[in-house]
Amino acid sequence: MGSSETVEVTGHLMDSGILSRILDDIRDYGGDYVIEQFDVGHEANDPSSARITVEAEDEESLQRLLMRLQTRGVNQIDPGEAVVGVAERDGVLPDGFYSTTNLETRIRIDGAWYDVENPEMDCGLVVLESPAGLRVRTVPMSDVQVGMRIVIGAAGIQVSVPDPDSGSDTYGQLVGDTPYDKPQAVLVRQVADEMRRTRAEGRKLLWVAGPGVVHTGAVPALVALIGAGFVDTLFAGNALATHDIESSLYGTSLGVDLSVTQGVEHGHEHHVRALNTVRKAGSIAQAVADGVVTSGIMHALVTHRKHYVLVGSVRDDGPLPDVHTDVIEGQRAMRAEIADVGYCLMMATQLHSVATGNILPATVPLVCVDINPSTVTKLADRGSNRGRGIVTDVGLFLEQLALELVPDYRRG
Amino acid sequence: MGSSETVEVTGHLMDSGILSRILDDIRDYGGDYVIEQFDVGHEANDPSSARITVEAEDEESLQRLLMRLQTRGVNQIDPGEAVVGVAERDGVLPDGFYSTTNLETRIRIDGAWYDVENPEMDCGLVVLESPAGLRVRTVPMSDVQVGMRIVIGAAGIQVSVPDPDSGSDTYGQLVGDTPYDKPQAVLVRQVADEMRRTRAEGRKLLWVAGPGVVHTGAVPALVALIGAGFVDTLFAGNALATHDIESSLYGTSLGVDLSVTQGVEHGHEHHVRALNTVRKAGSIAQAVADGVVTSGIMHALVTHRKHYVLVGSVRDDGPLPDVHTDVIEGQRAMRAEIADVGYCLMMATQLHSVATGNILPATVPLVCVDINPSTVTKLADRGSNRGRGIVTDVGLFLEQLALELVPDYRRG
Amino acid sequence: MGSSETVEVTGHLMDSGILSRILDDIRDYGGDYVIEQFDVGHEANDPSSARITVEAEDEESLQRLLMRLQTRGVNQIDPGEAVVGVAERDGVLPDGFYSTTNLETRIRIDGAWYDVENPEMDCGLVVLESPAGLRVRTVPMSDVQVGMRIVIGAAGIQVSVPDPDSGSDTYGQLVGDTPYDKPQAVLVRQVADEMRRTRAEGRKLLWVAGPGVVHTGAVPALVALIGAGFVDTLFAGNALATHDIESSLYGTSLGVDLSVTQGVEHGHEHHVRALNTVRKAGSIAQAVADGVVTSGIMHALVTHRKHYVLVGSVRDDGPLPDVHTDVIEGQRAMRAEIADVGYCLMMATQLHSVATGNILPATVPLVCVDINPSTVTKLADRGSNRGRGIVTDVGLFLEQLALELVPDYRRG
Amino acid sequence: MGSSETVEVTGHLMDSGILSRILDDIRDYGGDYVIEQFDVGHEANDPSSARITVEAEDEESLQRLLMRLQTRGVNQIDPGEAVVGVAERDGVLPDGFYSTTNLETRIRIDGAWYDVENPEMDCGLVVLESPAGLRVRTVPMSDVQVGMRIVIGAAGIQVSVPDPDSGSDTYGQLVGDTPYDKPQAVLVRQVADEMRRTRAEGRKLLWVAGPGVVHTGAVPALVALIGAGFVDTLFAGNALATHDIESSLYGTSLGVDLSVTQGVEHGHEHHVRALNTVRKAGSIAQAVADGVVTSGIMHALVTHRKHYVLVGSVRDDGPLPDVHTDVIEGQRAMRAEIADVGYCLMMATQLHSVATGNILPATVPLVCVDINPSTVTKLADRGSNRGRGIVTDVGLFLEQLALELVPDYRRG
């Protein structure tokens, strides 16, 4: 083994299984290790810390392994100084680029530490000159421009893993738990508490929702939550918005309306006719202004002046005029809404939940509700260790949530 | 009830449950019906036919109901002449437009019948003048241009439902069956037979595949099938191609390589580094030509000069330079490959399978293999009544399929 | 073909797909058919009727096919007289025995028709002499005694398929539907309505429940429903009762208590210790009387003098002294509770739900709630065509149901 | 806190997450801890060890916590001497009884250590006098007899956790891993290797199988494996045996036979008729001897003189005369077959797999194959840390396994 580096990690290493993941990573990368020191907290709840010397075949392998370990909160004892290279082509990072995590990250340049402004996974780090001095931001591969100064390798970088206990003692259930059998009614109340707290702190509530919200009859509940101020921004696809509008345009009674299940989406002419109607109006907001769309989720968002970002997919009909058909532009539009988000609710959509999880900082707590356990589980290992998964029906979940949060829901 | 029309339908009405779906549709649309005549085949396998008078509140409702019924193969007794309107805006169909099915369809204009050239669901019908006379094609909403002549209402249109028995007597299992417990080894052989027959008929084999093909260790099997000429075109997303290339670039042994599961896709720097490498080369083909990518599925497609269409999604990193980031352009690229397809295999991807099902004519048989029953079921009601679903692991399925079709597979 | 018989069937043959199942059965048994007559209702909602001549290879095959068709409500035009044989051995039915359905059935003997007293699937029919004349009852194979007079073949038998519309217009969703995306909150209210109606009619509410009821935190909801008189009888296994009692004995706070998930049932000494404690008391009722068990579902059943039948399975620890360890005796105990049941709720248990479905007459409506779609689907084809399936979390379902039915629930 | 004890544990504490589970247990039981010493292996693969002082409210709580911790391989530094009580009632263990694990366990009595002869979970420990001296065995609660000498509390007991690496370096995938995306064809070969090795060591191959084996068309593969000597004992329920025999009696062609899916089990008169036929013969072996059953799994087991234990469940029809209707007696019959088992294959049955997992020593490796991930996961935490889970279709799995192990399979 040619190259080695000594790293350290502090936290609830044994409770959380994080140490075993670190050692797995080292083996996966063909590296080796010696645990130099291990300080275990003697009392329950004391953090422990480890100092590990990591070896790899050559310097490049070592750098890549160190970058990998940083996703676990493992930092070099002597971080050194960040190395900066230059992008030689639009959309391409320089060789050996540092691949980011969504953890809080800081970079040392010329002896000074700079916080990364917008932590996001799987990006590069760009160093910018500004009147106020140096700034460091994540940059997605597709937004790289020739000449950008990009951090190379793992030197000069430190990341911090958020303490799972901080902020809230209700965070007993992390996404990593098996979320099958849980006291669901209690979980709903915990989510309601988080939402109230987020609002009280002046931070935004971000929702990500799939068409199942419409199909399970949860439109009234979500409309009530929008009206009561518990939805600041909605991320969704063409399907949720179209089904919602279709239900508003053509739904005559509950039975008929809700017989529109996902399975028959295509071939159902209501669906394409609703799309054409909104395309004719020019936008959802215009269709609301024209009095064409008079109810439903999108109507509530428009009339309460809430934000939404709709991003398309290859299976879309239409799509609605508001939908970003270019997915990279869609990601940019989503990023523009992330800034003040304090809590994220992901409802019955794997595609958009994963997309959102990719760009959310690890410090934002999230809850993922889906009847499919694998969707919930998939959010677990994305570095978002403040996530909570609830395997349940989104219809009943939102009904209960509206009953908790909206005083007059179903009383009027 | 103000408006009525008499329609007829012929086929295996009772075996297939089609008549009950027709009556459900009429009720869903608030219409009413009188069954004027019902001829049931006296012998087993005789087709039956029904003549039904359908009533609706007004003419517009009636037209929409008639269009809906045509998705079931129900035609008007007296089809009359097609009514043609004009598109007044790009991307918007005229009010009352005829919404297409993926069934074989013909249109009567001035007493003559014209076949729709490319049946596809949820489109408009555009009537084109050409030197050889009138032509009728489907046009997706987003491709509508001002001035296009578009068919309005259900008059002058006839659709034909393919006979489920024709072509092959192996089509016992339609997608509509519950596909849980089936003799899987027998099903593999039936699929192999269909593939040989399709190739013998000179038609194309279209594959749609998700990253599970890589994760379940099926790369060698699929590479062997490509080499033996059993893959003409592949539709996939960024994930399959990236995982495949990542496995080619960084996989050292099977155990290590395949520990790369979907769950850890993000945060795993192999993944973004593989993306950056191919972006630097400029394209997958160039990365193969440069000797950077030397094995795997994409390598096999490039070296055997097979087609592939990669369409992006909102959760993509990178993406690879070959990926269509605009999903509507991606759909166009997929449509351009549909023409001579004789058989379609959908492997472990719901998103791209649904997208492909949307544009495939109903006459193309398809098989959908997925370990998630709901993905398989979702393909059932898309009008593709020549579909077959197999709920199983794609890794073992492809292993068996390669053993059936590639003489030296695992013998070398 | 040697033997034939003419049969008829009346009902909503086309809406329900029943005719297609009949023809499938004939093919499955290697038979052939000619549809002699088919009268379709001209108006919507008119029943239709078919007269079919069925052929089979020989008389035995024909009789078996006719018995099979009776499970679909297909009767012989000329039923003739029932043929009666004699059981020659305990626990064994005579050759050619008539295999029962759970539909309303009557038997003609010496020109008179006798109703089968307790329709149940997969039994024989025993003809009994009584002071009041002949009686006909189903007899499970294991309860057959030497000398019993058992009906042979399909002659002299008529079954009636219940009209799916009768009794309640809320029965839109039969189990056969795909129950994924449904307006769940509406469904809860429909179930609540059925329960109120059943109670108003003086019929019993039968519950079947698995341990998931405890794990999902639904004990308070179910206890409230028992207290309010909405549970007459509970069928369950050792696990539900043990988990419930364990939770009562050792649960200190919600978090700790409910961390007891199914996965860790074994190896968790709380579990075996709870079992031993009740075994020491001698029975659950005695443990309640002794003040050992002071809360929970079993406590509520005992103190409100409700019935329960616990039947064991091969994976049981203990079991509790109240558990029937002999499954055939357990079935007998369950049958003894079936008589006045007017509605059946099946919650999160496949094993006991299937067992209950086997012995319930087809006329008893049932609702099956489970987060696993396959459990719900499995109930669909058991002849219980008044079943409804809800794929959702049982915790939220019962919480909502208690909110609907118990005035002070969560207000106190 | 009143009572405390110092315990130690050695092994791959950090890799395996075992330490975090130990600390969770202490918290769950309301206890507290101080980590006195923690020796971490400095090199990769070195075991580590911890010495922990555990505190609880009172002596009883402490003893229960210590028993709980022993399921993790945690032993007291000073084990002391075992305390023995006397059972005062049949079927009831004395208060404070030691609740067993399935790990290798030894007991100190009068200064001498005795191995527990048959480690099994959730039992008591009985101390027996024998001519050869003291013996210690596990005793299930239901087999306790008045006067038995039973171990009380955790003193004088040591358990050993098997080294996950020993025996085979193929045990990379323990059940605890997420088993979704795996190289399935490789896994089949690893299982085949384990089976060959087990046979070479002269130990028994135990199979546990559900009716899905029949429904997925795997009967020929399993029959071939029986014929080739790869099945010593089969544990199953009434359903597998009945479906297999039904298929042998009434299956005419593959298509027809295998249309018999689980969903239609009831109401299908083939099923009850097959049951009655074997009940008339008196046993499966007699039905084979009489020439009534001439093919299938049960036929192969009988003709090759292999063992089988069939245990009933509450949903059974019939059942077959060989089925244990008393589940506690069924468990006893299963225990009698466990002695020399060297490898256990669990195929598509949750009920019987869990039952088998309950009585298997932790030293016996097992593989669980099921298309339902939750069944596979459920086996994970049962203390059987040598288990491997494969989420796949059992039909293709057994086909591949027969191709690996039976030279002429599908060549004849």
PDB file of N, CA and C in Angstrom, chain A residues 218-272:
ATOM      1  N   ALA A 218     -57.439  12.487  -1.124  1.00  0.00           N
ATOM      2  CA  ALA A 218     -56.872  13.426  -0.164  1.00  0.00           C
ATOM      3  C   ALA A 218     -56.900  14.875  -0.649  1.00  0.00           C
ATOM      4  N   VAL A 219     -57.531  15.160  -1.768  1.00  0.00           N
ATOM      5  CA  VAL A 219     -57.569  16.542  -2.247  1.00  0.00           C
ATOM      6  C   VAL A 219     -58.186  17.492  -1.215  1.00  0.00           C
ATOM      7  N   PRO A 220     -59.342  17.170  -0.637  1.00  0.00           N
ATOM      8  CA  PRO A 220     -59.895  18.106   0.362  1.00  0.00           C
ATOM      9  C   PRO A 220     -58.943  18.361   1.524  1.00  0.00           C
ATOM     10  N   ALA A 221     -58.266  17.317   1.987  1.00  0.00           N
ATOM     11  CA  ALA A 221     -57.340  17.489   3.111  1.00  0.00           C
ATOM     12  C   ALA A 221     -56.178  18.396   2.711  1.00  0.00           C
ATOM     13  N   LEU A 222     -55.631  18.181   1.528  1.00  0.00           N
ATOM     14  CA  LEU A 222     -54.481  18.987   1.134  1.00  0.00           C
ATOM     15  C   LEU A 222     -54.903  20.431   0.845  1.00  0.00           C
ATOM     16  N   VAL A 223     -56.077  20.599   0.269  1.00  0.00           N
ATOM     17  CA  VAL A 223     -56.590  21.959   0.034  1.00  0.00           C
ATOM     18  C   VAL A 223     -56.763  22.691   1.373  1.00  0.00           C
ATOM     19  N   ALA A 224     -57.269  21.982   2.361  1.00  0.00           N
ATOM     20  CA  ALA A 224     -57.427  22.605   3.684  1.00  0.00           C
ATOM     21  C   ALA A 224     -56.080  22.989   4.275  1.00  0.00           C
ATOM     22  N   LEU A 225     -55.088  22.140   4.103  1.00  0.00           N
ATOM     23  CA  LEU A 225     -53.752  22.434   4.621  1.00  0.00           C
ATOM     24  C   LEU A 225     -53.124  23.621   3.891  1.00  0.00           C
ATOM     25  N   ILE A 226     -53.359  23.723   2.594  1.00  0.00           N
ATOM     26  CA  ILE A 226     -52.870  24.895   1.845  1.00  0.00           C
ATOM     27  C   ILE A 226     -53.543  26.151   2.390  1.00  0.00           C
ATOM     28  N   GLY A 227     -54.853  26.077   2.557  1.00  0.00           N
ATOM     29  CA  GLY A 227     -55.602  27.236   3.036  1.00  0.00           C
ATOM     30  C   GLY A 227     -55.159  27.683   4.426  1.00  0.00           C
ATOM     31  N   ALA A 228     -54.749  26.724   5.245  1.00  0.00           N
ATOM     32  CA  ALA A 228     -54.333  27.048   6.610  1.00  0.00           C
ATOM     33  C   ALA A 228     -52.854  27.414   6.692  1.00  0.00           C
ATOM     34  N   GLY A 229     -52.193  27.484   5.540  1.00  0.00           N
ATOM     35  CA  GLY A 229     -50.815  27.959   5.535  1.00  0.00           C
ATOM     36  C   GLY A 229     -49.767  26.908   5.819  1.00  0.00           C
ATOM     37  N   PHE A 230     -50.099  25.634   5.617  1.00  0.00           N
ATOM     38  CA  PHE A 230     -49.126  24.579   5.906  1.00  0.00           C
ATOM     39  C   PHE A 230     -48.431  24.044   4.658  1.00  0.00           C
ATOM     40  N   VAL A 231     -48.582  24.734   3.554  1.00  0.00           N
ATOM     41  CA  VAL A 231     -47.864  24.361   2.323  1.00  0.00           C
ATOM     42  C   VAL A 231     -47.271  25.633   1.747  1.00  0.00           C
ATOM     43  N   ASP A 232     -45.947  25.711   1.671  1.00  0.00           N
ATOM     44  CA  ASP A 232     -45.326  26.883   1.047  1.00  0.00           C
ATOM     45  C   ASP A 232     -44.965  26.629  -0.398  1.00  0.00           C
ATOM     46  N   THR A 233     -44.456  25.426  -0.654  1.00  0.00           N
ATOM     47  CA  THR A 233     -44.008  25.090  -1.995  1.00  0.00           C
ATOM     48  C   THR A 233     -44.371  23.641  -2.274  1.00  0.00           C
ATOM     49  N   LEU A 234     -44.780  23.379  -3.500  1.00  0.00           N
ATOM     50  CA  LEU A 234     -45.078  22.008  -3.914  1.00  0.00           C
ATOM     51  C   LEU A 234     -44.198  21.629  -5.090  1.00  0.00           C
ATOM     52  N   PHE A 235     -43.514  20.504  -4.963  1.00  0.00           N
ATOM     53  CA  PHE A 235     -42.806  19.899  -6.100  1.00  0.00           C
ATOM     54  C   PHE A 235     -43.643  18.716  -6.570  1.00  0.00           C
ATOM     55  N   ALA A 236     -43.899  18.635  -7.847  1.00  0.00           N
ATOM     56  CA  ALA A 236     -44.679  17.515  -8.359  1.00  0.00           C
ATOM     57  C   ALA A 236     -44.372  17.332  -9.832  1.00  0.00           C
ATOM     58  N   GLY A 237     -45.058  16.358 -10.426  1.00  0.00           N
ATOM     59  CA  GLY A 237     -44.912  16.112 -11.850  1.00  0.00           C
ATOM     60  C   GLY A 237     -46.178  16.514 -12.576  1.00  0.00           C
ATOM     61  N   ASN A 238     -46.204  16.180 -13.831  1.00  0.00           N
ATOM     62  CA  ASN A 238     -47.369  16.474 -14.659  1.00  0.00           C
ATOM     63  C   ASN A 238     -48.601  15.709 -14.169  1.00  0.00           C
ATOM     64  N   ALA A 239     -48.379  14.521 -13.652  1.00  0.00           N
ATOM     65  CA  ALA A 239     -49.522  13.654 -13.323  1.00  0.00           C
ATOM     66  C   ALA A 239     -50.360  14.228 -12.184  1.00  0.00           C
ATOM     67  N   LEU A 240     -49.724  14.602 -11.082  1.00  0.00           N
ATOM     68  CA  LEU A 240     -50.493  15.142  -9.964  1.00  0.00           C
ATOM     69  C   LEU A 240     -51.338  16.322 -10.420  1.00  0.00           C
ATOM     70  N   ALA A 241     -50.717  17.275 -11.102  1.00  0.00           N
ATOM     71  CA  ALA A 241     -51.446  18.487 -11.496  1.00  0.00           C
ATOM     72  C   ALA A 241     -52.564  18.157 -12.477  1.00  0.00           C
ATOM     73  N   THR A 242     -52.294  17.266 -13.417  1.00  0.00           N
ATOM     74  CA  THR A 242     -53.316  16.936 -14.409  1.00  0.00           C
ATOM     75  C   THR A 242     -54.484  16.188 -13.779  1.00  0.00           C
ATOM     76  N   HIS A 243     -54.175  15.202 -12.944  1.00  0.00           N
ATOM     77  CA  HIS A 243     -55.266  14.457 -12.297  1.00  0.00           C
ATOM     78  C   HIS A 243     -56.111  15.388 -11.428  1.00  0.00           C
ATOM     79  N   ASP A 244     -55.435  16.278 -10.737  1.00  0.00           N
ATOM     80  CA  ASP A 244     -56.152  17.216  -9.873  1.00  0.00           C
ATOM     81  C   ASP A 244     -57.074  18.110 -10.700  1.00  0.00           C
ATOM     82  N   ILE A 245     -56.575  18.617 -11.809  1.00  0.00           N
ATOM     83  CA  ILE A 245     -57.371  19.516 -12.646  1.00  0.00           C
ATOM     84  C   ILE A 245     -58.477  18.744 -13.355  1.00  0.00           C
ATOM     85  N   GLU A 246     -58.147  17.563 -13.809  1.00  0.00           N
ATOM     86  CA  GLU A 246     -59.135  16.689 -14.438  1.00  0.00           C
ATOM     87  C   GLU A 246     -60.281  16.414 -13.463  1.00  0.00           C
ATOM     88  N   SER A 247     -59.930  16.179 -12.223  1.00  0.00           N
ATOM     89  CA  SER A 247     -60.934  15.914 -11.205  1.00  0.00           C
ATOM     90  C   SER A 247     -61.799  17.152 -10.983  1.00  0.00           C
ATOM     91  N   SER A 248     -61.170  18.328 -11.061  1.00  0.00           N
ATOM     92  CA  SER A 248     -61.916  19.576 -10.906  1.00  0.00           C
ATOM     93  C   SER A 248     -62.821  19.826 -12.114  1.00  0.00           C
ATOM     94  N   LEU A 249     -62.329  19.521 -13.306  1.00  0.00           N
ATOM     95  CA  LEU A 249     -63.103  19.800 -14.527  1.00  0.00           C
ATOM     96  C   LEU A 249     -64.230  18.799 -14.753  1.00  0.00           C
ATOM     97  N   TYR A 250     -63.970  17.522 -14.516  1.00  0.00           N
ATOM     98  CA  TYR A 250     -64.907  16.504 -14.960  1.00  0.00           C
ATOM     99  C   TYR A 250     -65.503  15.669 -13.836  1.00  0.00           C
ATOM    100  N   GLY A 251     -64.981  15.833 -12.625  1.00  0.00           N
ATOM    101  CA  GLY A 251     -65.508  15.028 -11.534  1.00  0.00           C
ATOM    102  C   GLY A 251     -66.906  15.469 -11.211  1.00  0.00           C
ATOM    103  N   THR A 252     -67.865  14.566 -11.267  1.00  0.00           N
ATOM    104  CA  THR A 252     -69.225  14.970 -10.947  1.00  0.00           C
ATOM    105  C   THR A 252     -69.549  14.564  -9.523  1.00  0.00           C
ATOM    106  N   SER A 253     -69.251  13.322  -9.185  1.00  0.00           N
ATOM    107  CA  SER A 253     -69.458  12.894  -7.811  1.00  0.00           C
ATOM    108  C   SER A 253     -68.199  12.188  -7.384  1.00  0.00           C
ATOM    109  N   LEU A 254     -68.103  11.964  -6.113  1.00  0.00           N
ATOM    110  CA  LEU A 254     -66.890  11.360  -5.600  1.00  0.00           C
ATOM    111  C   LEU A 254     -66.633  10.008  -6.244  1.00  0.00           C
ATOM    112  N   GLY A 255     -67.686   9.202  -6.299  1.00  0.00           N
ATOM    113  CA  GLY A 255     -67.525   7.854  -6.844  1.00  0.00           C
ATOM    114  C   GLY A 255     -66.962   7.869  -8.248  1.00  0.00           C
ATOM    115  N   VAL A 256     -67.540   8.698  -9.089  1.00  0.00           N
ATOM    116  CA  VAL A 256     -67.090   8.744 -10.481  1.00  0.00           C
ATOM    117  C   VAL A 256     -65.687   9.308 -10.559  1.00  0.00           C
ATOM    118  N   ASP A 257     -65.527  10.439  -9.924  1.00  0.00           N
ATOM    119  CA  ASP A 257     -64.250  11.128  -9.973  1.00  0.00           C
ATOM    120  C   ASP A 257     -63.128  10.198  -9.578  1.00  0.00           C
ATOM    121  N   LEU A 258     -63.328   9.537  -8.446  1.00  0.00           N
ATOM    122  CA  LEU A 258     -62.208   8.802  -7.883  1.00  0.00           C
ATOM    123  C   LEU A 258     -62.057   7.416  -8.460  1.00  0.00           C
ATOM    124  N   SER A 259     -62.955   7.060  -9.358  1.00  0.00           N
ATOM    125  CA  SER A 259     -62.716   5.814 -10.080  1.00  0.00           C
ATOM    126  C   SER A 259     -61.561   6.000 -11.056  1.00  0.00           C
ATOM    127  N   VAL A 260     -61.144   7.241 -11.227  1.00  0.00           N
ATOM    128  CA  VAL A 260     -60.017   7.535 -12.117  1.00  0.00           C
ATOM    129  C   VAL A 260     -58.723   7.105 -11.423  1.00  0.00           C
ATOM    130  N   THR A 261     -58.380   5.851 -11.560  1.00  0.00           N
ATOM    131  CA  THR A 261     -57.163   5.385 -10.906  1.00  0.00           C
ATOM    132  C   THR A 261     -55.997   5.472 -11.882  1.00  0.00           C
ATOM    133  N   GLN A 262     -54.822   5.376 -11.306  1.00  0.00           N
ATOM    134  CA  GLN A 262     -53.618   5.524 -12.092  1.00  0.00           C
ATOM    135  C   GLN A 262     -53.564   4.550 -13.267  1.00  0.00           C
ATOM    136  N   GLY A 263     -54.084   3.370 -13.031  1.00  0.00           N
ATOM    137  CA  GLY A 263     -54.008   2.325 -14.045  1.00  0.00           C
ATOM    138  C   GLY A 263     -54.667   2.714 -15.353  1.00  0.00           C
ATOM    139  N   VAL A 264     -55.706   3.516 -15.308  1.00  0.00           N
ATOM    140  CA  VAL A 264     -56.427   3.837 -16.523  1.00  0.00           C
ATOM    141  C   VAL A 264     -56.125   5.255 -16.993  1.00  0.00           C
ATOM    142  N   GLU A 265     -55.099   5.854 -16.428  1.00  0.00           N
ATOM    143  CA  GLU A 265     -54.732   7.207 -16.819  1.00  0.00           C
ATOM    144  C   GLU A 265     -54.709   7.365 -18.343  1.00  0.00           C
ATOM    145  N   HIS A 266     -53.990   6.457 -18.990  1.00  0.00           N
ATOM    146  CA  HIS A 266     -53.916   6.559 -20.443  1.00  0.00           C
ATOM    147  C   HIS A 266     -55.122   5.890 -21.059  1.00  0.00           C
ATOM    148  N   GLY A 267     -55.537   6.405 -22.160  1.00  0.00           N
ATOM    149  CA  GLY A 267     -56.716   5.874 -22.802  1.00  0.00           C
ATOM    150  C   GLY A 267     -57.978   6.497 -22.223  1.00  0.00           C
ATOM    151  N   HIS A 268     -57.825   7.282 -21.216  1.00  0.00           N
ATOM    152  CA  HIS A 268     -58.993   7.927 -20.619  1.00  0.00           C
ATOM    153  C   HIS A 268     -59.036   9.349 -21.156  1.00  0.00           C
ATOM    154  N   GLU A 269     -60.021   9.622 -21.971  1.00  0.00           N
ATOM    155  CA  GLU A 269     -59.975  10.898 -22.696  1.00  0.00           C
ATOM    156  C   GLU A 269     -60.161  12.112 -21.795  1.00  0.00           C
ATOM    157  N   HIS A 270     -60.736  11.944 -20.585  1.00  0.00           N
ATOM    158  CA  HIS A 270     -60.755  13.065 -19.641  1.00  0.00           C
ATOM    159  C   HIS A 270     -59.367  13.662 -19.480  1.00  0.00           C
ATOM    160  N   HIS A 271     -58.421  12.741 -19.397  1.00  0.00           N
ATOM    161  CA  HIS A 271     -57.060  13.111 -19.074  1.00  0.00           C
ATOM    162  C   HIS A 271     -56.468  14.039 -20.148  1.00  0.00           C
ATOM    163  N   VAL A 272     -56.515  13.623 -21.381  1.00  0.00           N
ATOM    164  CA  VAL A 272     -55.939  14.454 -22.448  1.00  0.00           C
ATOM    165  C   VAL A 272     -56.757  15.716 -22.683  1.00  0.00           C
TER     166      VAL A 272
END
